[in-house]
Amino acid sequence: MNQIKLNTPIQKSHFCDFDFYIKRDDLINEDFSGNKARKFYYYLVNDFPNVKKLVSYGSNQSNAMYSMSVLAKIRGWEFEYYCDHISSYLKENPNGNYKGALENGANIIDLQGLPRQFLETKDDILYIPEGGYIQEANFGIKLLADEITEWIKLQNGNNFKIFLPSGTGTTALFLQQYLNYPVYTCACVGDEDYLRSEFLGLESNEKLHPKILKTTKKYHFGKLYKNLYLLWLELHSKTMIEYDVLYDPIGIETMINNRDVFGDSNVIYIHQGGLKGNVTMLERYRRKYGH
Ligand SMILES: *Cc1c(COP(=O)(O)O)cnc(C)c1O
């Protein structure tokens, strides 16, 4: 029914005098990649005989929106997506995830600041909350954890730690639940208290939560920071891997600045895809700082 293959490679990498491994979930599939592929995998491979339409909320350039548009297209579902606001510029000049979702047939509705309605899964409608913050995400993230565990078995020793940057924290949380290795993360959307409360929403036992490392400075999600842009450019040229522009520069910076926390452990960084959204972020960066 679908051609989406998981089981991505884990490769050695090196940056800023720091050796680490990188789990290449960006390579799952050009259109359905990264942690959104993992989170929505449940909806890709299970049977939903009654569902005719997928509905969700979120921002007009979100990676989740684009991935859901791909999911809906593969499954033959309608896709209705509500945004709080869409600028007239974007409507006239669609690009990035917004354009991609439209091309996949998404019906993207601009609420123009009106309050969000209550959405739920009912009858022939499947509702996925913003960003894929759902218990069902555990299905695909378990597969990610299993792949990592199998790979580590083939290595010398088992002194491994995992690092990945978080938005809603869903990926980090379920990864920790299924892995016998410590999972570290940092908050990219909101602060550490927000991330902690997101973890609690999915798992009440704090002992099972990933460990949160502090970011070097307070970043506001989606804003432009010259240091992060320069880090992304350097990362691209030195590792030859395209990272996501929104989360990864914060994640890589936090991992490297916390190298003491990892000691002599091997660190596996999870590449969570999201490259479709880079187009718009890089355009904004180039306009502001040049290349
Ligand atoms: C969605 C996303 C995240 C955040 O994932 P959460 O499970 O919400 O923490 C991180 N990186 C990329 C590239 C993403 O698209």
XYZ file of C-alpha atoms and ligand atoms in Angstrom:
306
model
C 0.000 0.000 0.000
C 2.855 2.373 0.628
C 6.497 2.633 -0.345
C 7.695 4.259 2.868
C 10.693 2.365 4.202
C 11.997 3.079 7.668
C 15.277 1.625 8.987
C 17.596 4.521 8.199
C 21.393 4.387 8.575
C 23.409 5.620 11.534
C 26.645 7.315 10.490
C 29.725 8.732 12.168
C 29.959 12.491 12.191
C 32.251 15.163 13.573
C 31.701 18.840 14.262
C 33.437 21.449 16.459
C 35.863 18.862 17.871
C 32.955 16.664 18.854
C 32.476 13.113 17.573
C 28.957 11.802 17.379
C 26.714 9.510 15.395
C 23.823 10.703 13.330
C 20.614 8.754 12.785
C 19.557 9.706 9.259
C 15.784 9.873 9.581
C 15.944 12.639 6.981
C 16.474 9.803 4.478
C 13.192 7.953 5.119
C 11.508 9.517 2.129
C 11.685 12.890 0.433
C 8.033 13.635 1.194
C 7.400 11.739 4.391
C 10.482 12.023 6.535
C 11.918 12.618 9.938
C 10.023 12.396 13.164
C 6.727 13.320 11.488
C 6.987 10.103 9.455
C 7.602 8.232 12.713
C 4.768 9.995 14.533
C 2.235 9.487 11.746
C 3.355 5.983 10.825
C 0.489 4.556 12.868
C -1.964 6.311 10.550
C -0.083 5.196 7.459
C -0.113 1.441 8.051
C -3.218 0.695 10.114
C -6.763 0.332 8.844
C -9.231 3.185 9.220
C -12.194 1.968 7.207
C -14.476 4.827 8.264
C -12.112 7.738 7.842
C -12.671 10.051 4.907
C -11.143 13.252 6.186
C -8.137 14.279 8.272
C -8.351 17.552 10.214
C -5.735 19.467 12.205
C -4.561 22.841 13.464
C -1.214 24.576 13.380
C 1.056 27.139 11.788
C 1.054 27.834 8.069
C 4.606 26.590 7.519
C 4.648 23.609 9.838
C 6.443 20.388 8.962
C 3.550 18.483 10.538
C 1.061 20.109 8.132
C 3.088 19.081 5.110
C 3.571 15.510 6.383
C -0.156 15.207 7.106
C -0.906 16.373 3.561
C 1.296 13.547 2.278
C -0.376 11.063 4.610
C -3.854 12.158 3.486
C -2.849 11.940 -0.156
C -1.466 8.404 0.225
C -4.539 7.309 2.164
C -6.991 9.006 -0.172
C -8.379 11.185 2.631
C -9.432 14.795 2.373
C -7.237 17.062 4.468
C -8.549 20.159 6.199
C -6.038 22.270 8.088
C -6.787 25.367 10.142
C -4.250 28.183 10.616
C -4.672 31.096 13.014
C -3.369 33.446 10.370
C -2.053 33.362 6.790
C -0.539 36.538 5.391
C -1.803 37.793 2.044
C 1.813 37.654 0.863
C 1.980 33.905 1.502
C -1.410 33.347 -0.120
C -0.195 35.134 -3.248
C 3.286 33.606 -3.161
C 2.965 30.108 -1.719
C 6.229 28.372 -0.866
C 7.798 25.755 1.412
C 5.526 23.503 3.430
C 2.498 25.678 2.653
C 2.948 25.295 -1.085
C 3.717 21.587 -0.767
C 0.587 20.949 1.278
C -1.571 22.849 -1.229
C -0.075 20.797 -4.056
C -1.084 17.668 -2.173
C -4.659 18.898 -2.150
C -4.826 20.297 1.386
C -7.673 22.644 2.163
C -5.859 25.219 4.312
C -8.268 27.499 6.121
C -7.266 30.897 7.463
C -9.092 31.611 10.738
C -7.975 35.271 10.455
C -7.509 35.435 14.187
C -10.913 33.954 15.017
C -10.900 31.447 17.890
C -10.195 27.814 17.072
C -13.187 25.499 17.039
C -13.206 22.262 18.962
C -12.092 19.399 16.716
C -12.270 15.699 17.526
C -12.110 12.288 15.920
C -15.684 11.371 15.102
C -17.571 9.376 12.471
C -15.565 9.696 9.253
C -13.235 12.404 10.599
C -9.784 11.765 12.000
C -8.382 14.586 14.114
C -4.628 14.803 14.750
C -3.667 17.521 17.266
C -1.147 20.226 16.403
C 2.376 18.948 15.824
C 1.365 15.294 16.225
C 1.237 15.515 20.021
C -0.526 12.160 20.410
C -0.215 8.791 22.158
C -0.466 7.081 18.759
C 2.949 8.525 17.891
C 4.457 5.837 20.104
C 3.837 3.243 17.373
C 6.366 4.661 14.885
C 8.765 5.970 17.527
C 9.030 2.454 18.979
C 10.293 1.339 15.572
C 12.891 4.111 15.732
C 13.960 2.940 19.194
C 14.157 -0.678 17.984
C 16.382 0.317 15.058
C 18.738 2.157 17.413
C 18.840 -0.765 19.865
C 19.619 -3.242 17.077
C 22.368 -1.014 15.724
C 23.989 -0.553 19.138
C 24.096 -4.346 19.583
C 26.426 -4.499 16.604
C 28.829 -1.905 18.072
C 31.680 -2.337 20.522
C 30.364 -1.612 23.992
C 27.016 -0.147 24.859
C 27.928 3.210 26.344
C 25.498 5.283 24.301
C 23.428 8.382 24.896
C 20.815 9.869 22.585
C 20.250 13.543 21.824
C 17.510 15.274 19.838
C 15.947 18.762 19.940
C 12.268 18.987 20.980
C 9.184 20.897 19.983
C 6.234 19.215 21.662
C 8.655 16.623 23.115
C 6.584 13.721 21.768
C 9.496 12.127 19.912
C 11.981 12.438 22.784
C 9.456 11.155 25.319
C 8.473 7.989 23.469
C 12.060 7.355 22.456
C 13.037 7.314 26.126
C 10.124 5.019 26.852
C 11.361 2.384 24.410
C 15.133 2.780 24.794
C 17.392 1.456 27.522
C 19.770 4.362 26.912
C 19.416 7.853 28.339
C 17.692 10.358 26.055
C 18.658 14.049 26.276
C 16.848 16.915 24.654
C 16.411 20.701 24.714
C 13.381 22.958 24.353
C 13.132 24.780 21.012
C 9.468 25.827 21.307
C 8.740 27.530 24.617
C 10.989 27.050 27.629
C 11.988 24.058 29.742
C 8.863 24.343 31.910
C 6.695 24.162 28.806
C 8.553 21.064 27.620
C 8.232 19.441 31.044
C 4.472 20.030 31.009
C 4.271 18.560 27.500
C 6.067 15.443 28.748
C 3.637 15.220 31.664
C 0.694 15.373 29.268
C 1.861 12.128 27.678
C 3.521 10.386 30.656
C 2.767 11.148 34.296
C 5.856 9.393 35.696
C 8.663 11.970 35.582
C 11.252 9.245 36.050
C 10.465 8.125 32.513
C 11.010 11.572 31.011
C 14.033 12.500 28.887
C 16.594 14.801 30.489
C 16.333 18.431 29.429
C 19.568 20.332 28.767
C 19.533 24.129 28.860
C 20.039 25.932 25.570
C 22.925 28.411 25.439
C 20.537 31.314 25.266
C 16.814 31.868 25.168
C 15.607 31.477 21.602
C 12.142 32.379 20.370
C 10.822 29.742 18.020
C 10.884 30.730 14.358
C 12.808 33.970 14.937
C 16.044 34.607 13.055
C 19.358 34.455 14.931
C 22.593 35.180 13.118
C 24.617 32.762 15.261
C 22.207 29.935 14.437
C 22.353 30.716 10.723
C 26.156 30.723 10.749
C 26.154 27.467 12.676
C 23.758 25.901 10.161
C 25.930 27.029 7.221
C 29.073 25.658 8.855
C 27.319 22.410 9.744
C 26.230 22.011 6.140
C 29.648 22.668 4.667
C 31.611 20.592 7.195
C 29.352 17.538 7.499
C 27.794 17.634 4.003
C 24.436 16.898 5.623
C 21.531 19.313 5.325
C 20.047 19.863 8.765
C 16.729 21.477 9.534
C 17.072 25.242 10.119
C 14.478 25.620 12.893
C 15.440 23.008 15.461
C 18.823 21.542 14.548
C 21.111 24.570 15.042
C 19.719 24.906 18.579
C 20.026 21.147 19.100
C 23.577 20.841 17.784
C 24.707 23.915 19.750
C 23.159 22.563 22.942
C 24.678 19.112 22.435
C 28.152 20.492 21.810
C 28.037 22.996 24.668
C 27.029 20.170 26.992
C 29.759 17.766 25.954
C 30.711 17.360 29.632
C 27.302 15.827 30.317
C 28.026 13.077 27.812
C 31.520 12.345 29.144
C 33.004 9.379 27.326
C 29.633 8.110 26.075
C 28.944 7.813 22.383
C 26.229 10.249 21.380
C 23.637 9.516 18.709
C 21.950 12.651 17.348
C 18.577 12.071 15.706
C 18.094 13.920 12.420
C 14.362 14.606 12.411
C 13.903 15.669 8.795
C 11.889 18.817 8.131
C 13.971 19.898 5.147
C 10.968 20.987 3.108
C 10.535 23.857 5.548
C 14.135 25.000 5.063
C 13.284 26.801 1.833
C 11.288 29.505 3.568
C 13.581 29.830 6.592
C 16.680 30.123 4.380
C 14.959 32.731 2.216
C 14.284 34.809 5.325
C 17.861 34.363 6.552
C 19.373 35.294 3.166
C 17.215 38.382 2.919
C 18.376 39.481 6.366
C 22.047 38.429 6.451
C 23.036 37.521 2.883
C 24.947 34.348 2.212
C 8.475 18.502 14.476
C 9.962 18.590 14.535
C 10.671 18.542 15.759
C 9.963 18.477 17.095
O 9.399 17.219 17.349
P 8.564 16.977 18.701
O 8.198 15.531 18.656
O 7.355 17.852 18.618
O 9.421 17.322 19.847
C 12.050 18.593 15.722
N 12.731 18.691 14.554
C 12.092 18.744 13.368
C 12.896 18.878 12.130
C 10.693 18.689 13.317
O 10.071 18.767 12.133
